[in-house]
mmCIF file of C-alpha atoms in Angstrom:
data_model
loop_
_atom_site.group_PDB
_atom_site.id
_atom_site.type_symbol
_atom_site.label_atom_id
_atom_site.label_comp_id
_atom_site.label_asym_id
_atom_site.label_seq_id
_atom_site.Cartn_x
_atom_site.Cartn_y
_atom_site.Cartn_z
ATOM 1 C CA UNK S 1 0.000 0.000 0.000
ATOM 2 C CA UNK S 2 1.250 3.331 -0.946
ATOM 3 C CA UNK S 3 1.156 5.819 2.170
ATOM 4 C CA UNK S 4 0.543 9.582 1.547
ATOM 5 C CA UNK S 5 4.207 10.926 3.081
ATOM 6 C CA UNK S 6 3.583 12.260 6.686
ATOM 7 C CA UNK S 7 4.732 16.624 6.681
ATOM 8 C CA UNK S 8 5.897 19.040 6.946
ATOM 9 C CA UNK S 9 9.428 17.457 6.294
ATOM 10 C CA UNK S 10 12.604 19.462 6.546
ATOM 11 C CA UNK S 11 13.071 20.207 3.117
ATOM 12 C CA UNK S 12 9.378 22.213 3.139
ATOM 13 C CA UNK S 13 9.019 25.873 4.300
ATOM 14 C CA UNK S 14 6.066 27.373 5.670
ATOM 15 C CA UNK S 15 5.341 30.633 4.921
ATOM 16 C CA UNK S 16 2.609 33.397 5.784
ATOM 17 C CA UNK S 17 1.058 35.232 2.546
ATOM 18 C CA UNK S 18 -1.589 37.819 2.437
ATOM 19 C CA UNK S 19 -3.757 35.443 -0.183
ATOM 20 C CA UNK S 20 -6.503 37.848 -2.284
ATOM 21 C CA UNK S 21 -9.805 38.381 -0.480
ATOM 22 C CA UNK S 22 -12.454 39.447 -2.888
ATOM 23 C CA UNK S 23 -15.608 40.957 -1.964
ATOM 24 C CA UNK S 24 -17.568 40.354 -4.707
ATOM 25 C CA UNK S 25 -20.585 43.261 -3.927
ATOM 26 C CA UNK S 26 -17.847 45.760 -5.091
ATOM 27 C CA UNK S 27 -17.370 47.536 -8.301
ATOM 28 C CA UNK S 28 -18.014 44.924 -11.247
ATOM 29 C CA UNK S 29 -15.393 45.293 -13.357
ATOM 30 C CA UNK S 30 -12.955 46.103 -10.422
ATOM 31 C CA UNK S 31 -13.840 42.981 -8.937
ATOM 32 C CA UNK S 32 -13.289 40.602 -12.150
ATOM 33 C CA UNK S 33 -9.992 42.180 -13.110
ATOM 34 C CA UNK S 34 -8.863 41.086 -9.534
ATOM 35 C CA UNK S 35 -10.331 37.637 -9.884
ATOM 36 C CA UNK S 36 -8.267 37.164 -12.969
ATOM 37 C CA UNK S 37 -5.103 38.531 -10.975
ATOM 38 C CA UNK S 38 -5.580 35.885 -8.280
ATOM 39 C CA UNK S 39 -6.210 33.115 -10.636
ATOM 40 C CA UNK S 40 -2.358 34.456 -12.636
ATOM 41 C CA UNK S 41 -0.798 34.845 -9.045
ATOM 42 C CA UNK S 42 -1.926 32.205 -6.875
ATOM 43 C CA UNK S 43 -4.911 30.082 -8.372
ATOM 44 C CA UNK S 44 -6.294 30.701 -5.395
ATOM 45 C CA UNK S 45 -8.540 33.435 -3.344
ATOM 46 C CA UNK S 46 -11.195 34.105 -1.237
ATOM 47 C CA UNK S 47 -14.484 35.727 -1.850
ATOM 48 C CA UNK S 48 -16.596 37.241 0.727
ATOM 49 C CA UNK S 49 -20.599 38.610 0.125
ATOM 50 C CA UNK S 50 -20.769 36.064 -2.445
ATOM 51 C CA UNK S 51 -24.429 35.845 -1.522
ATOM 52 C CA UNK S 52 -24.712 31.771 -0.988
ATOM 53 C CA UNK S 53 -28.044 32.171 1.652
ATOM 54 C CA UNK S 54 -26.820 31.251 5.547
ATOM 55 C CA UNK S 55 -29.745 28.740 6.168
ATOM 56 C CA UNK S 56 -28.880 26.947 2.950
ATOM 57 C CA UNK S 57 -24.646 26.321 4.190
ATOM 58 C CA UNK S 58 -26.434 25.625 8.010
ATOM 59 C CA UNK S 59 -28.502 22.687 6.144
ATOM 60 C CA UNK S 60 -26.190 21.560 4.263
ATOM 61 C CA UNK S 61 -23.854 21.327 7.278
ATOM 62 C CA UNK S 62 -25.944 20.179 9.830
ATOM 63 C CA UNK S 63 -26.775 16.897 7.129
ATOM 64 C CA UNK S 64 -23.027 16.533 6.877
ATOM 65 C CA UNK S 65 -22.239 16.643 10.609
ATOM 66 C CA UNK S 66 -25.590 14.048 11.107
ATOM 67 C CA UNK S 67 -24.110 11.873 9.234
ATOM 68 C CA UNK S 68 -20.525 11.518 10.234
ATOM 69 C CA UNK S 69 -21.743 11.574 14.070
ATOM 70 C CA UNK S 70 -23.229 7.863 13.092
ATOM 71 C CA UNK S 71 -21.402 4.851 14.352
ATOM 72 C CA UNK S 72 -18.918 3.345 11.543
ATOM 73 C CA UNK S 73 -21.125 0.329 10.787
ATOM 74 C CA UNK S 74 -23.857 2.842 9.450
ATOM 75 C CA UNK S 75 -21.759 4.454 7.915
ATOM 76 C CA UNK S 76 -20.353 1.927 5.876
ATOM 77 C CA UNK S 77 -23.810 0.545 4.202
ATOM 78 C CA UNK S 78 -22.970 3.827 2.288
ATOM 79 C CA UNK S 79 -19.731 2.843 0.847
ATOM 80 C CA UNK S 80 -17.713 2.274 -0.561
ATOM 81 C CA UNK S 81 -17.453 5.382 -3.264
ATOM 82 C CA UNK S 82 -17.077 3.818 -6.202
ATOM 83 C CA UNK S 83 -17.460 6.554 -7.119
ATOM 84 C CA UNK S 84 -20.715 7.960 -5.156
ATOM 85 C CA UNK S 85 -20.662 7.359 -1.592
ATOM 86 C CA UNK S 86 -18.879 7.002 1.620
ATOM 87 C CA UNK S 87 -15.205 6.206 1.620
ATOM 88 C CA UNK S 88 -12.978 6.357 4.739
ATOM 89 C CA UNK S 89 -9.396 6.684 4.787
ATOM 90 C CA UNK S 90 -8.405 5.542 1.516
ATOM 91 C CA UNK S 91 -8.680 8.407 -1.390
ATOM 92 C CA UNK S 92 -9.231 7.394 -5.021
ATOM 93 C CA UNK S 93 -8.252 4.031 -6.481
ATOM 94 C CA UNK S 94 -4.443 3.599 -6.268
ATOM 95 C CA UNK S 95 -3.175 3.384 -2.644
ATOM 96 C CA UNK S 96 -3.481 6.737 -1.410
ATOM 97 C CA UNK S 97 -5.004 7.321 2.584
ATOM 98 C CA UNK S 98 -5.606 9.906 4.613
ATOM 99 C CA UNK S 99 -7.127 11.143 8.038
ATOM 100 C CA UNK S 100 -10.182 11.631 6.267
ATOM 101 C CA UNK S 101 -13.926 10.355 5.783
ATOM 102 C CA UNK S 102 -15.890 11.848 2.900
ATOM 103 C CA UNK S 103 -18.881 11.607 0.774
ATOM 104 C CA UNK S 104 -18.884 12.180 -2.790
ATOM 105 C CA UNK S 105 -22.006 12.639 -4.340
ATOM 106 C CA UNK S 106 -23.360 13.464 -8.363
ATOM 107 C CA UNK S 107 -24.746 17.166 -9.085
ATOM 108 C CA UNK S 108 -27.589 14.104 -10.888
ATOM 109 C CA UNK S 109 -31.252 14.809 -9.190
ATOM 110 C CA UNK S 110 -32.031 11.181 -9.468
ATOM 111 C CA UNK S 111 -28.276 9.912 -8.149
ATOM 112 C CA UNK S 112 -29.148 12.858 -5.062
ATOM 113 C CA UNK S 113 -32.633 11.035 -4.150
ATOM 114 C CA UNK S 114 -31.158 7.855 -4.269
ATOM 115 C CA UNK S 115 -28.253 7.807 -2.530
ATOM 116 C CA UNK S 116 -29.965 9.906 0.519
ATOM 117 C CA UNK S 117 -31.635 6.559 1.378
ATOM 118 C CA UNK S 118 -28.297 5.192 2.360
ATOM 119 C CA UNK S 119 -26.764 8.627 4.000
ATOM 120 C CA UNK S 120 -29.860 9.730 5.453
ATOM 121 C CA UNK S 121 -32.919 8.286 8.247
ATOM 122 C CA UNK S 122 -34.532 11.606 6.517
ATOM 123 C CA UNK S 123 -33.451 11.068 2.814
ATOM 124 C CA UNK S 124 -36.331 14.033 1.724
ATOM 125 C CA UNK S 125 -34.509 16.620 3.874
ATOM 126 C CA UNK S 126 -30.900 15.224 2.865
ATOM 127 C CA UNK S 127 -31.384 15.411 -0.544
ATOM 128 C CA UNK S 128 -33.080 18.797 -0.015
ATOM 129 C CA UNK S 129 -30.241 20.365 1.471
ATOM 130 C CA UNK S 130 -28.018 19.000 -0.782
ATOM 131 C CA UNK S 131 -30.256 19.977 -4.321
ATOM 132 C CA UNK S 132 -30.011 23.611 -1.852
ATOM 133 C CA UNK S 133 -26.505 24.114 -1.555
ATOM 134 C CA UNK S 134 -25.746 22.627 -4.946
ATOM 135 C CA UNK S 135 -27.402 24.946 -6.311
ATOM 136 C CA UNK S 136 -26.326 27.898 -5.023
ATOM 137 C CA UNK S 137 -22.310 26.788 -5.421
ATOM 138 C CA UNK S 138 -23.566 25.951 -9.251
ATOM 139 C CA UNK S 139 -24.465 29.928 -9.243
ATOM 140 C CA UNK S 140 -22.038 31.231 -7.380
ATOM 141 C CA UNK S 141 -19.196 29.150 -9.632
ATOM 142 C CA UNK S 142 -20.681 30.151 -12.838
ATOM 143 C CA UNK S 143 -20.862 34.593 -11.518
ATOM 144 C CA UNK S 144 -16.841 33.850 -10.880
ATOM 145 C CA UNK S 145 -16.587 31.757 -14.402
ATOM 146 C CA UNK S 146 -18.783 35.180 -15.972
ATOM 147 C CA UNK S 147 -16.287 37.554 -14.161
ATOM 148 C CA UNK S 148 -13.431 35.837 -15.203
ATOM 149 C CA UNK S 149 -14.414 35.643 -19.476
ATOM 150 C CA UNK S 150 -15.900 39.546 -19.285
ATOM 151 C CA UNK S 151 -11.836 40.455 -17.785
ATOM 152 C CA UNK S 152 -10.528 38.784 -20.244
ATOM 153 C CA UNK S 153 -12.656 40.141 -23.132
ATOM 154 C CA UNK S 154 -13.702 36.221 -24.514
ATOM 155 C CA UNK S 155 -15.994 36.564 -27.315
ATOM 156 C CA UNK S 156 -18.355 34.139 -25.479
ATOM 157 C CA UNK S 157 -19.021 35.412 -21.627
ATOM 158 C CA UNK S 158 -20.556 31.625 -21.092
ATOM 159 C CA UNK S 159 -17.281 30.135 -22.472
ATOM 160 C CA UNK S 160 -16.592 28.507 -18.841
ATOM 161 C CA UNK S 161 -19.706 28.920 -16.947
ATOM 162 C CA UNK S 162 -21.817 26.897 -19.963
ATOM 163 C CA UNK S 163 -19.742 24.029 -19.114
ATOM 164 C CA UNK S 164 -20.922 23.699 -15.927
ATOM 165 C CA UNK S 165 -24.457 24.778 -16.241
ATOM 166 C CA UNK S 166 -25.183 22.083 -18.926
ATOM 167 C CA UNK S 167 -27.421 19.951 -18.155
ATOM 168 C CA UNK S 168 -24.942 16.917 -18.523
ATOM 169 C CA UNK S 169 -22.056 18.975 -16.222
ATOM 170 C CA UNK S 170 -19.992 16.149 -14.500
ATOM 171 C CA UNK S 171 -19.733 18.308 -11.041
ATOM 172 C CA UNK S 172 -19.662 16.605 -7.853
ATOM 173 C CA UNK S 173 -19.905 17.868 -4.084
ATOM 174 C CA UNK S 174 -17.607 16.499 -1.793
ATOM 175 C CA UNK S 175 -17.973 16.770 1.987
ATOM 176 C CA UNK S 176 -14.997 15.687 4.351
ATOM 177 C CA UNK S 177 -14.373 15.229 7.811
ATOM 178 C CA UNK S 178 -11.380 15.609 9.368
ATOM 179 C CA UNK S 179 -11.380 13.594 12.905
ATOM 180 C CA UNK S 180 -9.516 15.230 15.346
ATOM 181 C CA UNK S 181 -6.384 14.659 17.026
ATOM 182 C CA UNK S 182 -6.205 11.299 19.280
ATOM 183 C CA UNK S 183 -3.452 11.476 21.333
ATOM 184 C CA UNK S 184 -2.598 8.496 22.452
ATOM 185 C CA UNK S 185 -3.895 7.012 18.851
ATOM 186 C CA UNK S 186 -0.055 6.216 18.146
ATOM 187 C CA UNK S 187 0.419 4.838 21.539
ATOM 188 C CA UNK S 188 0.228 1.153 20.809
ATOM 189 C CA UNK S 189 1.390 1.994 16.946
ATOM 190 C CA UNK S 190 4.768 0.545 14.877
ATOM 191 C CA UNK S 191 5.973 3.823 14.104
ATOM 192 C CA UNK S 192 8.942 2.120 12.045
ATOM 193 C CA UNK S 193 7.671 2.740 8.449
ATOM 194 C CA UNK S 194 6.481 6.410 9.290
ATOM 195 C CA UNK S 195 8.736 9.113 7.957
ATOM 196 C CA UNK S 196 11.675 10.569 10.037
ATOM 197 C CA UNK S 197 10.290 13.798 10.352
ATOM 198 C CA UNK S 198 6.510 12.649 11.150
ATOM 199 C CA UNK S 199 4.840 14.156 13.826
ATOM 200 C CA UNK S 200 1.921 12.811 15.611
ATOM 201 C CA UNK S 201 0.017 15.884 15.887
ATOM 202 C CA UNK S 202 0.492 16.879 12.507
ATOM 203 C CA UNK S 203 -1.378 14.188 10.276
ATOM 204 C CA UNK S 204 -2.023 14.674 6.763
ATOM 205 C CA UNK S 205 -5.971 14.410 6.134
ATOM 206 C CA UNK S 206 -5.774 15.020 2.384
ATOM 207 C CA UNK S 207 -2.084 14.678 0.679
ATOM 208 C CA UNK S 208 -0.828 17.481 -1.915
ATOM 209 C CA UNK S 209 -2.947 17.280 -5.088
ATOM 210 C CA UNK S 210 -4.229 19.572 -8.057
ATOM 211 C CA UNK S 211 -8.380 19.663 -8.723
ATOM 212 C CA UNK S 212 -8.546 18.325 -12.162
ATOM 213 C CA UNK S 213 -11.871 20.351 -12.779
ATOM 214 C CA UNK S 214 -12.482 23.839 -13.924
ATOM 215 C CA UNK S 215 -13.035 25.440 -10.437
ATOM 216 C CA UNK S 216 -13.372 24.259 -6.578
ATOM 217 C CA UNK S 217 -15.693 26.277 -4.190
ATOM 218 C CA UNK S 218 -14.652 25.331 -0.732
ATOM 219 C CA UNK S 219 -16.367 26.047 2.211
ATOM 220 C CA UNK S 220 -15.282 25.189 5.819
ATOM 221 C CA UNK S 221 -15.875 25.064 9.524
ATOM 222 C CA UNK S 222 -13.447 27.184 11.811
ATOM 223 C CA UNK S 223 -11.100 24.545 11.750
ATOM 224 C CA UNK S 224 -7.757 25.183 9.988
ATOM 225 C CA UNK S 225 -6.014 22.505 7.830
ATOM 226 C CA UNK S 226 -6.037 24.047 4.206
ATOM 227 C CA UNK S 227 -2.221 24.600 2.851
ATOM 228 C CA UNK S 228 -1.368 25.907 -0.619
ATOM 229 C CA UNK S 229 1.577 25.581 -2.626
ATOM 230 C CA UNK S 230 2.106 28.377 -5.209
ATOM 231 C CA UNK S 231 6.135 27.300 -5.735
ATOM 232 C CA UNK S 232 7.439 23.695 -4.955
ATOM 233 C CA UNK S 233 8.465 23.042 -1.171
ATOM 234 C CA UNK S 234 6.694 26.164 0.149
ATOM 235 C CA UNK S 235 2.945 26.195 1.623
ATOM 236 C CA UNK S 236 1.217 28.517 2.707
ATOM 237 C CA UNK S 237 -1.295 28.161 5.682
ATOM 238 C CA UNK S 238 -4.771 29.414 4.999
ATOM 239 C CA UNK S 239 -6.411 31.057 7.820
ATOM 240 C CA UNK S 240 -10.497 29.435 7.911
ATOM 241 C CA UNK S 241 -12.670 31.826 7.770
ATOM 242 C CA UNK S 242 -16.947 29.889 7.721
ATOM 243 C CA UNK S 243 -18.701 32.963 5.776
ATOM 244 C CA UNK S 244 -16.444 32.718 2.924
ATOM 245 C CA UNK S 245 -15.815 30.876 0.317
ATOM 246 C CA UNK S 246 -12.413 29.440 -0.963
ATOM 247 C CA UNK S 247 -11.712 28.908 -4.759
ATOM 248 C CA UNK S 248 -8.914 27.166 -6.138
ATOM 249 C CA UNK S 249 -8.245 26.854 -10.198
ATOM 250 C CA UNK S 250 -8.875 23.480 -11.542
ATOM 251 C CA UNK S 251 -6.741 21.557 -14.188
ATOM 252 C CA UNK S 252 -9.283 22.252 -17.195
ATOM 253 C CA UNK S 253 -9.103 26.123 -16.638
ATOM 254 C CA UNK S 254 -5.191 25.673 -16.552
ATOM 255 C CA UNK S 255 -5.581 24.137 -20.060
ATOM 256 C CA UNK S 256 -8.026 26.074 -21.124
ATOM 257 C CA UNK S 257 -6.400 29.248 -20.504
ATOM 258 C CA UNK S 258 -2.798 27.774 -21.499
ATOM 259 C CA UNK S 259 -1.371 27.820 -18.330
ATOM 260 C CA UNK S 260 -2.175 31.683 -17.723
ATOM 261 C CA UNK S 261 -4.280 30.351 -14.676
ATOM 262 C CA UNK S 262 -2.389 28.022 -12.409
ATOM 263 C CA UNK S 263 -4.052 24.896 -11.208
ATOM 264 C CA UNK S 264 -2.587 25.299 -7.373
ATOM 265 C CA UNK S 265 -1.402 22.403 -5.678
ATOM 266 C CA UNK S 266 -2.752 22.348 -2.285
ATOM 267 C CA UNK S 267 -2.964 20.017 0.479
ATOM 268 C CA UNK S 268 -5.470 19.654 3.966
ATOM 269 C CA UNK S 269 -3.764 18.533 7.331
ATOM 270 C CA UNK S 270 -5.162 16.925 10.224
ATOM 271 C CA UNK S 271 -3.754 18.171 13.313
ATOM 272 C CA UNK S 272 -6.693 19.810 15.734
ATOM 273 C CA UNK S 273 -8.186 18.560 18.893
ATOM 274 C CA UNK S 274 -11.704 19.739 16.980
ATOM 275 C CA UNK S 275 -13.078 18.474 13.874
ATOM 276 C CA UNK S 276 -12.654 20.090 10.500
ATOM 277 C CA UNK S 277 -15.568 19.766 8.303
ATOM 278 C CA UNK S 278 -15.269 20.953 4.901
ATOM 279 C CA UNK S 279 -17.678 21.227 1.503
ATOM 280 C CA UNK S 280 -15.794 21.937 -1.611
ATOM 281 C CA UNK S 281 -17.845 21.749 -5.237
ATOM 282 C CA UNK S 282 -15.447 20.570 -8.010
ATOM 283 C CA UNK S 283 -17.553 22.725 -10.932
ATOM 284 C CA UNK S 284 -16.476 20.264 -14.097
ATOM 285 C CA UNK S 285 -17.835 19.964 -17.722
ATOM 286 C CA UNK S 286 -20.138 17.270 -19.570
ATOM 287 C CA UNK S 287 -17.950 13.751 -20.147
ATOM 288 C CA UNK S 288 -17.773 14.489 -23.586
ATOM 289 C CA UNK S 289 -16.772 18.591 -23.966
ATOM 290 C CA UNK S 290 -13.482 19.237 -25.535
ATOM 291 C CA UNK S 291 -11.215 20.601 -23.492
ATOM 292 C CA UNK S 292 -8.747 22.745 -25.484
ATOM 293 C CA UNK S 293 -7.094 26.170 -25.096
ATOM 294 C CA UNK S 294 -8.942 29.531 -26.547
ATOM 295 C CA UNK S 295 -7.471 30.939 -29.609
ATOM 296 C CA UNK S 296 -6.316 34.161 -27.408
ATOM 297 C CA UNK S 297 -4.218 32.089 -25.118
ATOM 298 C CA UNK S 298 -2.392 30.721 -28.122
ATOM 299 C CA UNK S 299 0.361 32.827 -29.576
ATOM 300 C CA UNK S 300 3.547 32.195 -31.713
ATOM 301 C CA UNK S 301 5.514 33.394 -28.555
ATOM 302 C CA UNK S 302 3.306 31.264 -26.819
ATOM 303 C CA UNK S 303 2.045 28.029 -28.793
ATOM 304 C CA UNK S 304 -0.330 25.630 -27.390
ATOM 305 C CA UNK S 305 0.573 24.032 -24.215
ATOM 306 C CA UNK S 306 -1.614 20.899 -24.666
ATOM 307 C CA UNK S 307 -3.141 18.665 -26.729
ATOM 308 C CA UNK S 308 -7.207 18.644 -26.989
ATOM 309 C CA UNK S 309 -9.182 16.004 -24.597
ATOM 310 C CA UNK S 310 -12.404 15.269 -23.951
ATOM 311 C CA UNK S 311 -13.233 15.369 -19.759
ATOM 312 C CA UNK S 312 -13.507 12.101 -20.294
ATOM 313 C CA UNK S 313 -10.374 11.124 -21.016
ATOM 314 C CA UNK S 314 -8.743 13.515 -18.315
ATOM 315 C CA UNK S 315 -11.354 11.796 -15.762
ATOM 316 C CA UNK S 316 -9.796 8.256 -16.644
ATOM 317 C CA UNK S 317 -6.359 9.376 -16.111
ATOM 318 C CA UNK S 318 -7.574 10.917 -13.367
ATOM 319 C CA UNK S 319 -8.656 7.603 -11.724
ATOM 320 C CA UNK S 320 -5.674 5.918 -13.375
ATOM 321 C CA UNK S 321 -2.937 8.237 -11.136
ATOM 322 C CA UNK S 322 -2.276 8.794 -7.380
ATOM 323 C CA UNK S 323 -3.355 11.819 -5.775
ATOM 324 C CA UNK S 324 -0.533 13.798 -6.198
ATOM 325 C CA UNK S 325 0.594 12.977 -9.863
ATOM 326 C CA UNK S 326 0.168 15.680 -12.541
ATOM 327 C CA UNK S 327 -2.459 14.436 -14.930
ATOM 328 C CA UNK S 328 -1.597 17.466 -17.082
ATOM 329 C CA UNK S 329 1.576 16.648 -17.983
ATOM 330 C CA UNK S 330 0.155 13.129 -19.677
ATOM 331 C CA UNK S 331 -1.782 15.847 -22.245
ATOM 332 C CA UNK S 332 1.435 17.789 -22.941
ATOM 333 C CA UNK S 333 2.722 19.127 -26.252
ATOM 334 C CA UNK S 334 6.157 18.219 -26.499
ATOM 335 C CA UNK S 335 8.565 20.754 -27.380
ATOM 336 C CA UNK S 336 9.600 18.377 -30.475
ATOM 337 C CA UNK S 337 5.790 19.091 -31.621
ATOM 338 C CA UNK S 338 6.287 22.577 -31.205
ATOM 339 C CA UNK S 339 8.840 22.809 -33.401
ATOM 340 C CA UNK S 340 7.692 20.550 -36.083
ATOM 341 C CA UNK S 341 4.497 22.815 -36.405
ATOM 342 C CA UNK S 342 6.727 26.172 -36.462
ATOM 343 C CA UNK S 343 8.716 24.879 -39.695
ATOM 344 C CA UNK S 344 5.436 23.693 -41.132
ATOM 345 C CA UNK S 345 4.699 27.203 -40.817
ATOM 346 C CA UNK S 346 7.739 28.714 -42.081
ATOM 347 C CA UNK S 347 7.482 25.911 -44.962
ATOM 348 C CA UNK S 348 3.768 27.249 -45.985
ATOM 349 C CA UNK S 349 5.104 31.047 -45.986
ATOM 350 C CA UNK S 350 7.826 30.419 -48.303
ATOM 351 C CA UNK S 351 5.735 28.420 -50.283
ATOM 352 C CA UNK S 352 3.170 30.634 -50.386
ATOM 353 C CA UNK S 353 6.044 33.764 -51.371
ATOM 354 C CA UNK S 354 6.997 31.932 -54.235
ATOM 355 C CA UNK S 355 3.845 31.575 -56.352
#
C-alpha cells in the first residue's frame, strides 16, 4: 500500500502570505480584473458577500455533521465510493489514505434522491439540502466563471460557466471530515515505516494534489487545515474563515487558458483537537466537452501548451494516477511538436512567397 508521506518534512518551508480576499458586492469590473489577478498569481482566493443564503450552508452542514456523528457500521452501508458514496481513509483508487472520511455525491437529481436513502434516516430533507446548496455553489461558480471571461474580453461570456451549467455537467460535491487529534492514537502503533520527520500531531488528512476540474468552491468550519503551494516546497497556511468561500483553479481552466491560470497544488492537514468539516464543489464539464485552449491564449511566442481532450479522457487518467501525480503533464505538447508545427509554418510562408 502506498502511504501519503507524513509533513511538513525538513526540506518544506512554511510561509505566511496575504492570499486575495475578494468581496464580490464591489465595483463589477474592479472585482473581475482582480479575480483574474488571483487566478495568474496564486490560483487561489477568497471571496466574501458572495451571496450563498446562511440557512442553505447551516442545512447543508448540519446533514453533513448528522451523518458523520453515526457509528462506523452505518456508515459503511454507504460505501464504498465507487465513485458515489462514503469512503474512509483511503482516497481514489491507487493506494493513497488519509485522516479523512468523505462523501462524494453526483450534481444528478435522481443519483441525489437515491443515494440519501443510504446517508440519510430523513433522505427528503438530505437530498433537499443537498439539491439547496448545490445549487447555489452551481451559481455562485458560474458569476466567478462570468467575471473571469468579461476580464478577459472572450468573445463568449458563457465560455466557462456553460460548461458547468449544462445539463450533462460532470460536477460533484464532496464533503470531508477531518477527525480530530487522538493522542494516544499512536500509543500502541509501529511507528517504524512512518517518515523521520513525522509528527503525531500533525497528520495529513488530504495529501498534496491539483483539482482536475475547472473550479473548486470550498467552504469550511473554523477549523484550519487548508495549505497551498504556489512554488514547490513552500505552503502557505490558509487562515479558515466559515462565511467565505475558498476557490482554487482546476486543471481544465489551466488548459483552457494555457497555463495563464495556475491549477494550485494544495494540500489539507489533520492536526486539531476539533473536527474540520469541509464542503468543496469541483464545478467540471459534460464527459464528452473538448477541453482545449482559446485561440487568445495561443500565440507564436506562446504556442499551445496541450493537446485537446475530452473530460472524459482527463477523468480516466484521473482515476488511473495517485493523488498527487500531474495528470496534465500526460496531455502535454512536447517541445519536439512545437517545433515541427513552427517549420510547417515557415514551410507554408515560403511556399506561399513563391507563387
Amino acid at each position: 500500500m502506498v502511504v501519503a508521506t507524513p509533513m511538513p518534512i525538513q526540506s518544506e518551508k512554511i510561509k505566511e502570505f496575504d492570499l486575495p480576499i475578494i468581496d464580490l458586492s464591489f465595483d463589477r469590473s474592479v472585482v473581475s480584473k482582480l479575480i483574474v489577478k488571483a487566478c495568474e498569481e496564486f490560483g487561489f482566493f477568497k471571496v466574501i458577500n458572495h451571496g450563498v443564503p446562511h440557512d442553505v450552508i447551516t442545512r447543508m452542514e448540519e446533514e453533513s455533521l448528522g451523518f458523520f456523528a453515526k457509528p462506523a457500521h452505518e456508515k459503511q452501508r454507504a460505501g464504498p465510493a465507487n465513485p458515489y458514496g462514503y469512503g474512509s481513509k483511503n482516497i481514489g483508487f491507487n493506494g493513497d489514505v488519509g485522516e479523512v472520511e468523505y462523501i462524494l455525491l453526483s450534481t444528478n437529481l435522481t443519483s441525489i434522491s437515491q443515494r440519501s436513502k443510504t446517508l440519510s434516516n430523513d433522505p427528503i430533507k438530505f437530498s433537499f439540502a443537498v439539491r439547496g446548496y448545490m445549487e447555489a455553489v452551481r451559481d455562485l461558480a458560474s458569476e466567478i466563471l462570468d467575471r473571469l471571461a468579461e476580464a478577459l474580453r472572450v468573445a463568449h461570456t458563457s465560455v466557462f460557466s456553460g460548461l458547468i451549467r449544462d445539463v450533462d455537467s460532470d460536477s460533484i460535491l464532496r464533503l470531508n471530515h477531518y477527525p480530530p487529534l487522538i493522542k494516544d492514537s499512536f500509543k500502541d502503533r509501529d511507528t517504524s515505516t512512518l517518515h523521520p520527520h513525522y509528527k503525531p500531531n500533525n497528520r495529513i488528512g488530504m495529501g498534496e494534489h491539483s483539482d482536475p476540474q475547472i473550479l473548486t468552491l470550498l467552504r469550511s468550519n473554523d477549523v484550519g487545515g487548508l495549505q497551498i503551494s504556489p512554488e514547490d516546497g513552500v505552503w502557505v497556511p490558509v487562515s479558515p474563515d466559515p462565511t467565505a468561500f475558498f476557490v482554487n483553479v482546476g486543471d481544465v481552466l489551466h488548459a483552457m487558458t494555457n497555463g495563464r491560470f495556475v491549477s494550485v497544488r494544495h494540500r489539507a492537514l489533520a492536526n486539531s483537537k476539533r473536527p474540520r468539516i469541509s464542503m468543496a464543489y469541483f464545478a467540471a464539464p459534460p464527459l464528452q466537452a473538448k477541453i482545449t485552449a482559446l485561440d487568445q491564449f495561443v500565440t507564436q511566442s506562446r504556442p499551445n501548451l496541450y493537446r485537446a481532450f475530452t473530460w472524459a479522457e482527463y477523468k480516466k487518467a484521473t482515476y488511473s494516477l495517485r493523488l498527487g501525480d500531474s495528470r496534465l503533464k500526460l496531455f502535454r505538447v512536447v517541445e519536439e511538436d512545437h517545433e515541427i508545427a513552427s517549420l510547417d509554418k515557415d514551410l507554408q510562408h515560403q511556399t506561399s512567397f513563391k507563387h
